[in-house]
């Protein structure tokens, strides 16, 4: 009932990596991009929702809020993840480190809560059972590590509750058996002791080396061989072992077996070793690939952080560009104004010039007209006669002097 | 000689106590169950072998048939290992006893048939009549098919019994011949001994093949009926 309601005020979904994102640039832009959580959101946010960064749902906060209200109402969970980043963007430490320390604190909280869990459930009696049920109910909303953590809390609670219930002597023997705790010691299957590299040493493929060492002090090196030969001859001579058809089939089978083992034994062993090595190599490859992937992710993250450091270059460049564009526009307009003004002035000048020329022409024409008018006919005749006389003189002179 | 010939097929007794159950259980000791990621060589080879065999044997089955995987794998391992161990001198092979083979064959065959009748009744009944038979022959053919169906478990069991028993008998006989010929003519004895060796190789193959055939046929019956 309680864990299903969604508080719309809390439905601000923000990528939680901002909570511990490294906004190392102290410019006002980074401050603005960090979206602050409200204090109620911080208190109700759980480690689970922080641990699964890809899926932060507002219902988680609401569910855990109801859970918290039941289990630890009076206890302040010290979730101060956002507080340091909200207090002041200090110039020295990065919010990365703040996020990390916050997460470390959360880890501590989780182990604390686990240790506190069982005792709390028992103290609440039937209410504790309800809370257990409630916990199981909300498990469907929670994911990943939270699920196993909570189930472990439940199981350890049940396990811790069992001895006390046993002592209560109110239960039948069936429940008694059911609540017995199995494997209270170290689990029997893990970790296994490592396999020895080689098997025990044997001679003739059958008899362990220890037998020869055992007989060595008394009978020396040939002791066991003599014993074996003696035994075989004893069995044969006393007909304890009878030579029958089986003997020959035994000779053929055992001979065949020894031959096959001697010839192909080593290669089969190598084949088995190769199978194992392939298995290990596969897993190793997976491990290496995973390491490489994580390393690549780390490097990418680092380079991203470095890029963020250098973001101001980008802004400077943009600012410069804009300034240049403004300057260019200004000069262009200035030039245009200049040109327009010059055009106007040129126009006036040309008008003036034209007026003057016109006046000049007019004056010249007027003067010429009047001069021409003023020349009378008499003067014209005299002028022409004089010109003719001068010309005759010049001609005579020219005739007199030969051309040089 | 006659008594000695079949002496190896009687119920093995140790001081009056039948230990045949121990002998049947014994081969399972030789297959250690791998309980870690990287095992010793025996367990690794066994794992690889089982994977190989199961891959080939179960590829023809659908989902329903593949639920029989454990049964078929244990069957082939059991029959193979008991047959191979029976080649050792003075050993008793449980699969030479018709009782045991019938005990293996009839339940398995009956299981496949009953499963077929439960899940695909019409198809199972249709197996009794091959396609394209002329009309007058139908009653006869149904009877013949029924007989052939009911003879399947008997054939399975008897095939295994007869093969293994025959092989063991042959080895016994030829070994006896070698023994007798040793005193008369050692060269002939040598030839006979070589024959014995070849026969042993054959018997090794037969042991494995019989196991394979048994399991294959069971799986075939299964395939028909799932």
PDB file of C-alpha atoms in Angstrom, chain B:
ATOM      1  CA  UNK B   1      35.756 -78.842 -20.515  1.00  0.00           C
ATOM      2  CA  UNK B   2      32.079 -78.130 -21.013  1.00  0.00           C
ATOM      3  CA  UNK B   3      31.607 -77.290 -17.417  1.00  0.00           C
ATOM      4  CA  UNK B   4      34.654 -75.062 -17.455  1.00  0.00           C
ATOM      5  CA  UNK B   5      33.484 -73.342 -20.586  1.00  0.00           C
ATOM      6  CA  UNK B   6      30.376 -71.950 -19.020  1.00  0.00           C
ATOM      7  CA  UNK B   7      31.774 -71.593 -15.560  1.00  0.00           C
ATOM      8  CA  UNK B   8      32.571 -67.956 -16.095  1.00  0.00           C
ATOM      9  CA  UNK B   9      28.924 -67.206 -16.738  1.00  0.00           C
ATOM     10  CA  UNK B  10      27.541 -68.447 -13.469  1.00  0.00           C
ATOM     11  CA  UNK B  11      26.516 -66.113 -10.701  1.00  0.00           C
ATOM     12  CA  UNK B  12      29.717 -65.055  -9.024  1.00  0.00           C
ATOM     13  CA  UNK B  13      29.910 -66.125  -5.438  1.00  0.00           C
ATOM     14  CA  UNK B  14      32.529 -65.351  -2.891  1.00  0.00           C
ATOM     15  CA  UNK B  15      32.502 -67.871  -0.130  1.00  0.00           C
ATOM     16  CA  UNK B  16      28.859 -68.548  -0.698  1.00  0.00           C
ATOM     17  CA  UNK B  17      27.762 -64.913  -0.866  1.00  0.00           C
ATOM     18  CA  UNK B  18      26.505 -63.663  -4.210  1.00  0.00           C
ATOM     19  CA  UNK B  19      28.392 -60.486  -4.982  1.00  0.00           C
ATOM     20  CA  UNK B  20      26.867 -59.856  -8.356  1.00  0.00           C
ATOM     21  CA  UNK B  21      25.377 -56.555  -7.150  1.00  0.00           C
ATOM     22  CA  UNK B  22      28.839 -55.302  -6.213  1.00  0.00           C
ATOM     23  CA  UNK B  23      30.110 -56.299  -9.600  1.00  0.00           C
ATOM     24  CA  UNK B  24      27.332 -54.410 -11.319  1.00  0.00           C
ATOM     25  CA  UNK B  25      27.950 -51.328  -9.211  1.00  0.00           C
ATOM     26  CA  UNK B  26      31.737 -51.493  -9.579  1.00  0.00           C
ATOM     27  CA  UNK B  27      32.148 -49.654 -12.942  1.00  0.00           C
ATOM     28  CA  UNK B  28      30.596 -46.528 -11.529  1.00  0.00           C
ATOM     29  CA  UNK B  29      33.650 -46.126  -9.295  1.00  0.00           C
ATOM     30  CA  UNK B  30      35.764 -45.712 -12.386  1.00  0.00           C
ATOM     31  CA  UNK B  31      33.895 -42.587 -13.485  1.00  0.00           C
ATOM     32  CA  UNK B  32      34.739 -39.814 -11.032  1.00  0.00           C
ATOM     33  CA  UNK B  33      32.304 -36.966 -11.011  1.00  0.00           C
ATOM     34  CA  UNK B  34      34.097 -33.765 -11.886  1.00  0.00           C
ATOM     35  CA  UNK B  35      33.566 -31.364  -9.032  1.00  0.00           C
ATOM     36  CA  UNK B  36      35.845 -28.550 -10.008  1.00  0.00           C
ATOM     37  CA  UNK B  37      36.548 -26.487 -13.056  1.00  0.00           C
ATOM     38  CA  UNK B  38      39.911 -28.010 -13.888  1.00  0.00           C
ATOM     39  CA  UNK B  39      40.022 -31.705 -13.037  1.00  0.00           C
ATOM     40  CA  UNK B  40      42.550 -34.450 -13.243  1.00  0.00           C
ATOM     41  CA  UNK B  41      43.139 -36.134 -16.599  1.00  0.00           C
ATOM     42  CA  UNK B  42      40.685 -38.949 -16.094  1.00  0.00           C
ATOM     43  CA  UNK B  43      37.813 -36.658 -15.267  1.00  0.00           C
ATOM     44  CA  UNK B  44      38.719 -34.300 -18.084  1.00  0.00           C
ATOM     45  CA  UNK B  45      38.825 -37.062 -20.670  1.00  0.00           C
ATOM     46  CA  UNK B  46      35.605 -38.513 -19.330  1.00  0.00           C
ATOM     47  CA  UNK B  47      33.928 -35.126 -19.527  1.00  0.00           C
ATOM     48  CA  UNK B  48      35.112 -34.630 -23.069  1.00  0.00           C
ATOM     49  CA  UNK B  49      33.987 -38.100 -24.092  1.00  0.00           C
ATOM     50  CA  UNK B  50      30.531 -37.682 -22.632  1.00  0.00           C
ATOM     51  CA  UNK B  51      30.146 -34.326 -24.299  1.00  0.00           C
ATOM     52  CA  UNK B  52      31.177 -35.779 -27.644  1.00  0.00           C
ATOM     53  CA  UNK B  53      28.865 -38.767 -27.417  1.00  0.00           C
ATOM     54  CA  UNK B  54      25.898 -36.816 -26.156  1.00  0.00           C
ATOM     55  CA  UNK B  55      26.333 -34.215 -28.869  1.00  0.00           C
ATOM     56  CA  UNK B  56      26.096 -36.815 -31.583  1.00  0.00           C
ATOM     57  CA  UNK B  57      23.483 -38.953 -29.963  1.00  0.00           C
ATOM     58  CA  UNK B  58      21.029 -36.293 -28.914  1.00  0.00           C
ATOM     59  CA  UNK B  59      21.199 -34.100 -31.970  1.00  0.00           C
ATOM     60  CA  UNK B  60      18.407 -36.005 -33.683  1.00  0.00           C
ATOM     61  CA  UNK B  61      15.938 -35.585 -30.895  1.00  0.00           C
ATOM     62  CA  UNK B  62      13.542 -32.777 -30.238  1.00  0.00           C
ATOM     63  CA  UNK B  63      13.068 -31.238 -26.825  1.00  0.00           C
ATOM     64  CA  UNK B  64      10.963 -34.066 -25.533  1.00  0.00           C
ATOM     65  CA  UNK B  65      13.473 -36.644 -26.634  1.00  0.00           C
ATOM     66  CA  UNK B  66      16.359 -34.749 -25.127  1.00  0.00           C
ATOM     67  CA  UNK B  67      14.879 -35.147 -21.663  1.00  0.00           C
ATOM     68  CA  UNK B  68      16.117 -38.730 -22.006  1.00  0.00           C
ATOM     69  CA  UNK B  69      19.707 -37.522 -22.273  1.00  0.00           C
ATOM     70  CA  UNK B  70      20.743 -38.656 -18.822  1.00  0.00           C
ATOM     71  CA  UNK B  71      19.218 -42.073 -19.304  1.00  0.00           C
ATOM     72  CA  UNK B  72      20.858 -42.668 -22.664  1.00  0.00           C
ATOM     73  CA  UNK B  73      24.255 -41.453 -21.543  1.00  0.00           C
ATOM     74  CA  UNK B  74      24.269 -43.573 -18.424  1.00  0.00           C
ATOM     75  CA  UNK B  75      23.145 -46.523 -20.506  1.00  0.00           C
ATOM     76  CA  UNK B  76      25.958 -46.299 -22.983  1.00  0.00           C
ATOM     77  CA  UNK B  77      28.506 -45.715 -20.251  1.00  0.00           C
ATOM     78  CA  UNK B  78      27.287 -48.640 -18.212  1.00  0.00           C
ATOM     79  CA  UNK B  79      27.146 -51.119 -21.045  1.00  0.00           C
ATOM     80  CA  UNK B  80      30.473 -49.977 -22.465  1.00  0.00           C
ATOM     81  CA  UNK B  81      32.282 -50.139 -19.167  1.00  0.00           C
ATOM     82  CA  UNK B  82      30.873 -53.492 -18.113  1.00  0.00           C
ATOM     83  CA  UNK B  83      31.707 -54.981 -21.490  1.00  0.00           C
ATOM     84  CA  UNK B  84      35.240 -53.675 -21.396  1.00  0.00           C
ATOM     85  CA  UNK B  85      35.819 -54.787 -17.838  1.00  0.00           C
ATOM     86  CA  UNK B  86      34.558 -58.212 -18.764  1.00  0.00           C
ATOM     87  CA  UNK B  87      37.521 -58.707 -21.050  1.00  0.00           C
ATOM     88  CA  UNK B  88      39.901 -58.760 -18.097  1.00  0.00           C
ATOM     89  CA  UNK B  89      40.850 -62.236 -16.917  1.00  0.00           C
ATOM     90  CA  UNK B  90      38.652 -63.950 -14.407  1.00  0.00           C
ATOM     91  CA  UNK B  91      36.026 -61.248 -14.473  1.00  0.00           C
ATOM     92  CA  UNK B  92      32.308 -61.521 -14.585  1.00  0.00           C
ATOM     93  CA  UNK B  93      30.333 -59.572 -17.148  1.00  0.00           C
ATOM     94  CA  UNK B  94      26.808 -58.763 -16.050  1.00  0.00           C
ATOM     95  CA  UNK B  95      25.715 -58.128 -19.604  1.00  0.00           C
ATOM     96  CA  UNK B  96      26.173 -61.787 -20.467  1.00  0.00           C
ATOM     97  CA  UNK B  97      23.106 -62.573 -18.402  1.00  0.00           C
ATOM     98  CA  UNK B  98      19.916 -62.400 -20.383  1.00  0.00           C
ATOM     99  CA  UNK B  99      18.022 -61.490 -17.256  1.00  0.00           C
ATOM    100  CA  UNK B 100      19.903 -58.269 -16.865  1.00  0.00           C
ATOM    101  CA  UNK B 101      19.701 -57.289 -20.478  1.00  0.00           C
ATOM    102  CA  UNK B 102      15.999 -57.943 -20.572  1.00  0.00           C
ATOM    103  CA  UNK B 103      15.745 -55.886 -17.430  1.00  0.00           C
ATOM    104  CA  UNK B 104      17.399 -53.020 -19.268  1.00  0.00           C
ATOM    105  CA  UNK B 105      15.695 -53.422 -22.624  1.00  0.00           C
ATOM    106  CA  UNK B 106      12.061 -53.997 -21.717  1.00  0.00           C
ATOM    107  CA  UNK B 107      11.542 -50.956 -19.478  1.00  0.00           C
ATOM    108  CA  UNK B 108      13.309 -48.647 -21.889  1.00  0.00           C
ATOM    109  CA  UNK B 109      11.446 -49.902 -24.906  1.00  0.00           C
ATOM    110  CA  UNK B 110       8.141 -49.901 -23.038  1.00  0.00           C
ATOM    111  CA  UNK B 111       8.848 -46.360 -21.905  1.00  0.00           C
ATOM    112  CA  UNK B 112       9.264 -45.153 -25.462  1.00  0.00           C
ATOM    113  CA  UNK B 113       6.157 -46.982 -26.642  1.00  0.00           C
ATOM    114  CA  UNK B 114       3.972 -45.739 -23.829  1.00  0.00           C
ATOM    115  CA  UNK B 115       5.259 -42.220 -24.337  1.00  0.00           C
ATOM    116  CA  UNK B 116       4.448 -42.472 -28.007  1.00  0.00           C
ATOM    117  CA  UNK B 117       0.961 -43.679 -27.345  1.00  0.00           C
ATOM    118  CA  UNK B 118       0.343 -40.985 -24.783  1.00  0.00           C
ATOM    119  CA  UNK B 119       1.539 -38.002 -26.753  1.00  0.00           C
ATOM    120  CA  UNK B 120       1.078 -38.972 -30.380  1.00  0.00           C
ATOM    121  CA  UNK B 121      -1.587 -41.660 -30.280  1.00  0.00           C
ATOM    122  CA  UNK B 122      -2.570 -41.467 -33.915  1.00  0.00           C
ATOM    123  CA  UNK B 123       0.982 -41.456 -35.198  1.00  0.00           C
ATOM    124  CA  UNK B 124       1.947 -44.356 -32.946  1.00  0.00           C
ATOM    125  CA  UNK B 125      -0.960 -46.390 -34.151  1.00  0.00           C
ATOM    126  CA  UNK B 126      -0.142 -45.414 -37.699  1.00  0.00           C
ATOM    127  CA  UNK B 127       3.241 -47.090 -37.325  1.00  0.00           C
ATOM    128  CA  UNK B 128       1.464 -50.396 -37.477  1.00  0.00           C
ATOM    129  CA  UNK B 129       0.637 -49.941 -41.122  1.00  0.00           C
ATOM    130  CA  UNK B 130       3.318 -48.994 -43.623  1.00  0.00           C
ATOM    131  CA  UNK B 131       2.342 -46.570 -46.302  1.00  0.00           C
ATOM    132  CA  UNK B 132       1.032 -47.791 -49.576  1.00  0.00           C
ATOM    133  CA  UNK B 133      -0.028 -51.304 -48.705  1.00  0.00           C
ATOM    134  CA  UNK B 134      -2.657 -52.839 -50.898  1.00  0.00           C
ATOM    135  CA  UNK B 135      -6.038 -53.257 -49.239  1.00  0.00           C
ATOM    136  CA  UNK B 136      -6.264 -57.062 -48.893  1.00  0.00           C
ATOM    137  CA  UNK B 137      -2.891 -57.230 -47.175  1.00  0.00           C
ATOM    138  CA  UNK B 138      -3.750 -54.791 -44.397  1.00  0.00           C
ATOM    139  CA  UNK B 139      -4.812 -57.227 -41.636  1.00  0.00           C
ATOM    140  CA  UNK B 140      -1.807 -59.412 -42.236  1.00  0.00           C
ATOM    141  CA  UNK B 141       0.517 -56.429 -42.206  1.00  0.00           C
ATOM    142  CA  UNK B 142      -0.896 -55.077 -38.996  1.00  0.00           C
ATOM    143  CA  UNK B 143      -0.270 -58.384 -37.310  1.00  0.00           C
ATOM    144  CA  UNK B 144       3.229 -58.534 -38.668  1.00  0.00           C
ATOM    145  CA  UNK B 145       3.990 -54.996 -37.543  1.00  0.00           C
ATOM    146  CA  UNK B 146       2.652 -55.752 -34.086  1.00  0.00           C
ATOM    147  CA  UNK B 147       4.879 -58.761 -33.854  1.00  0.00           C
ATOM    148  CA  UNK B 148       7.843 -56.727 -35.019  1.00  0.00           C
ATOM    149  CA  UNK B 149       7.066 -54.101 -32.411  1.00  0.00           C
ATOM    150  CA  UNK B 150       6.878 -56.579 -29.585  1.00  0.00           C
ATOM    151  CA  UNK B 151      10.017 -58.319 -30.654  1.00  0.00           C
ATOM    152  CA  UNK B 152      12.056 -55.131 -30.308  1.00  0.00           C
ATOM    153  CA  UNK B 153      12.921 -55.433 -26.597  1.00  0.00           C
ATOM    154  CA  UNK B 154      13.640 -59.122 -26.942  1.00  0.00           C
ATOM    155  CA  UNK B 155      15.905 -58.393 -29.895  1.00  0.00           C
ATOM    156  CA  UNK B 156      17.712 -55.671 -27.968  1.00  0.00           C
ATOM    157  CA  UNK B 157      18.405 -57.904 -25.011  1.00  0.00           C
ATOM    158  CA  UNK B 158      19.258 -61.025 -26.921  1.00  0.00           C
ATOM    159  CA  UNK B 159      21.521 -59.170 -29.313  1.00  0.00           C
ATOM    160  CA  UNK B 160      23.628 -57.828 -26.482  1.00  0.00           C
ATOM    161  CA  UNK B 161      23.676 -61.078 -24.565  1.00  0.00           C
ATOM    162  CA  UNK B 162      24.516 -63.199 -27.553  1.00  0.00           C
ATOM    163  CA  UNK B 163      27.287 -60.965 -28.807  1.00  0.00           C
ATOM    164  CA  UNK B 164      29.086 -60.643 -25.533  1.00  0.00           C
ATOM    165  CA  UNK B 165      28.606 -64.242 -24.559  1.00  0.00           C
ATOM    166  CA  UNK B 166      29.778 -65.447 -27.934  1.00  0.00           C
ATOM    167  CA  UNK B 167      32.843 -63.284 -27.755  1.00  0.00           C
ATOM    168  CA  UNK B 168      33.771 -64.522 -24.308  1.00  0.00           C
ATOM    169  CA  UNK B 169      33.215 -68.106 -25.335  1.00  0.00           C
ATOM    170  CA  UNK B 170      35.396 -67.725 -28.391  1.00  0.00           C
ATOM    171  CA  UNK B 171      38.190 -66.231 -26.346  1.00  0.00           C
ATOM    172  CA  UNK B 172      37.880 -69.055 -23.864  1.00  0.00           C
ATOM    173  CA  UNK B 173      37.907 -71.682 -26.575  1.00  0.00           C
ATOM    174  CA  UNK B 174      40.831 -70.295 -28.494  1.00  0.00           C
ATOM    175  CA  UNK B 175      42.735 -69.819 -25.265  1.00  0.00           C
ATOM    176  CA  UNK B 176      42.076 -73.421 -24.457  1.00  0.00           C
ATOM    177  CA  UNK B 177      43.256 -74.436 -27.901  1.00  0.00           C
ATOM    178  CA  UNK B 178      46.457 -72.496 -27.401  1.00  0.00           C
ATOM    179  CA  UNK B 179      46.968 -74.154 -24.053  1.00  0.00           C
ATOM    180  CA  UNK B 180      46.546 -77.639 -25.454  1.00  0.00           C
ATOM    181  CA  UNK B 181      48.631 -76.929 -28.543  1.00  0.00           C
ATOM    182  CA  UNK B 182      51.513 -75.682 -26.425  1.00  0.00           C
ATOM    183  CA  UNK B 183      52.386 -79.225 -25.542  1.00  0.00           C
ATOM    184  CA  UNK B 184      51.791 -80.675 -28.984  1.00  0.00           C
ATOM    185  CA  UNK B 185      53.109 -78.115 -31.421  1.00  0.00           C
ATOM    186  CA  UNK B 186      54.278 -74.748 -30.090  1.00  0.00           C
ATOM    187  CA  UNK B 187      54.309 -73.142 -33.526  1.00  0.00           C
ATOM    188  CA  UNK B 188      50.633 -73.804 -34.056  1.00  0.00           C
ATOM    189  CA  UNK B 189      50.126 -72.564 -30.559  1.00  0.00           C
ATOM    190  CA  UNK B 190      51.797 -69.336 -31.548  1.00  0.00           C
ATOM    191  CA  UNK B 191      49.508 -68.949 -34.518  1.00  0.00           C
ATOM    192  CA  UNK B 192      46.562 -69.605 -32.327  1.00  0.00           C
ATOM    193  CA  UNK B 193      47.874 -67.086 -29.883  1.00  0.00           C
ATOM    194  CA  UNK B 194      48.034 -64.489 -32.600  1.00  0.00           C
ATOM    195  CA  UNK B 195      44.476 -65.332 -33.495  1.00  0.00           C
ATOM    196  CA  UNK B 196      43.650 -64.810 -29.878  1.00  0.00           C
ATOM    197  CA  UNK B 197      45.212 -61.375 -29.896  1.00  0.00           C
ATOM    198  CA  UNK B 198      43.254 -60.402 -32.970  1.00  0.00           C
ATOM    199  CA  UNK B 199      40.124 -61.708 -31.395  1.00  0.00           C
ATOM    200  CA  UNK B 200      40.778 -59.659 -28.309  1.00  0.00           C
ATOM    201  CA  UNK B 201      41.024 -56.551 -30.418  1.00  0.00           C
ATOM    202  CA  UNK B 202      37.756 -57.487 -32.032  1.00  0.00           C
ATOM    203  CA  UNK B 203      36.177 -58.059 -28.691  1.00  0.00           C
ATOM    204  CA  UNK B 204      37.245 -54.636 -27.524  1.00  0.00           C
ATOM    205  CA  UNK B 205      35.578 -53.136 -30.512  1.00  0.00           C
ATOM    206  CA  UNK B 206      32.512 -55.307 -30.076  1.00  0.00           C
ATOM    207  CA  UNK B 207      32.181 -54.263 -26.485  1.00  0.00           C
ATOM    208  CA  UNK B 208      32.008 -50.638 -27.424  1.00  0.00           C
ATOM    209  CA  UNK B 209      29.946 -51.174 -30.502  1.00  0.00           C
ATOM    210  CA  UNK B 210      27.343 -53.203 -28.706  1.00  0.00           C
ATOM    211  CA  UNK B 211      26.908 -50.498 -26.171  1.00  0.00           C
ATOM    212  CA  UNK B 212      26.545 -47.994 -28.905  1.00  0.00           C
ATOM    213  CA  UNK B 213      24.076 -50.090 -30.819  1.00  0.00           C
ATOM    214  CA  UNK B 214      21.919 -50.680 -27.805  1.00  0.00           C
ATOM    215  CA  UNK B 215      21.736 -47.053 -26.960  1.00  0.00           C
ATOM    216  CA  UNK B 216      21.248 -46.036 -30.541  1.00  0.00           C
ATOM    217  CA  UNK B 217      18.313 -48.310 -30.971  1.00  0.00           C
ATOM    218  CA  UNK B 218      16.697 -47.107 -27.816  1.00  0.00           C
ATOM    219  CA  UNK B 219      17.173 -43.602 -28.994  1.00  0.00           C
ATOM    220  CA  UNK B 220      15.702 -44.524 -32.336  1.00  0.00           C
ATOM    221  CA  UNK B 221      12.629 -45.934 -30.704  1.00  0.00           C
ATOM    222  CA  UNK B 222      12.478 -42.761 -28.716  1.00  0.00           C
ATOM    223  CA  UNK B 223      12.723 -40.641 -31.808  1.00  0.00           C
ATOM    224  CA  UNK B 224       9.896 -42.484 -33.405  1.00  0.00           C
ATOM    225  CA  UNK B 225       7.709 -41.907 -30.456  1.00  0.00           C
ATOM    226  CA  UNK B 226       8.346 -38.318 -29.410  1.00  0.00           C
TER     227      UNK B 226
END
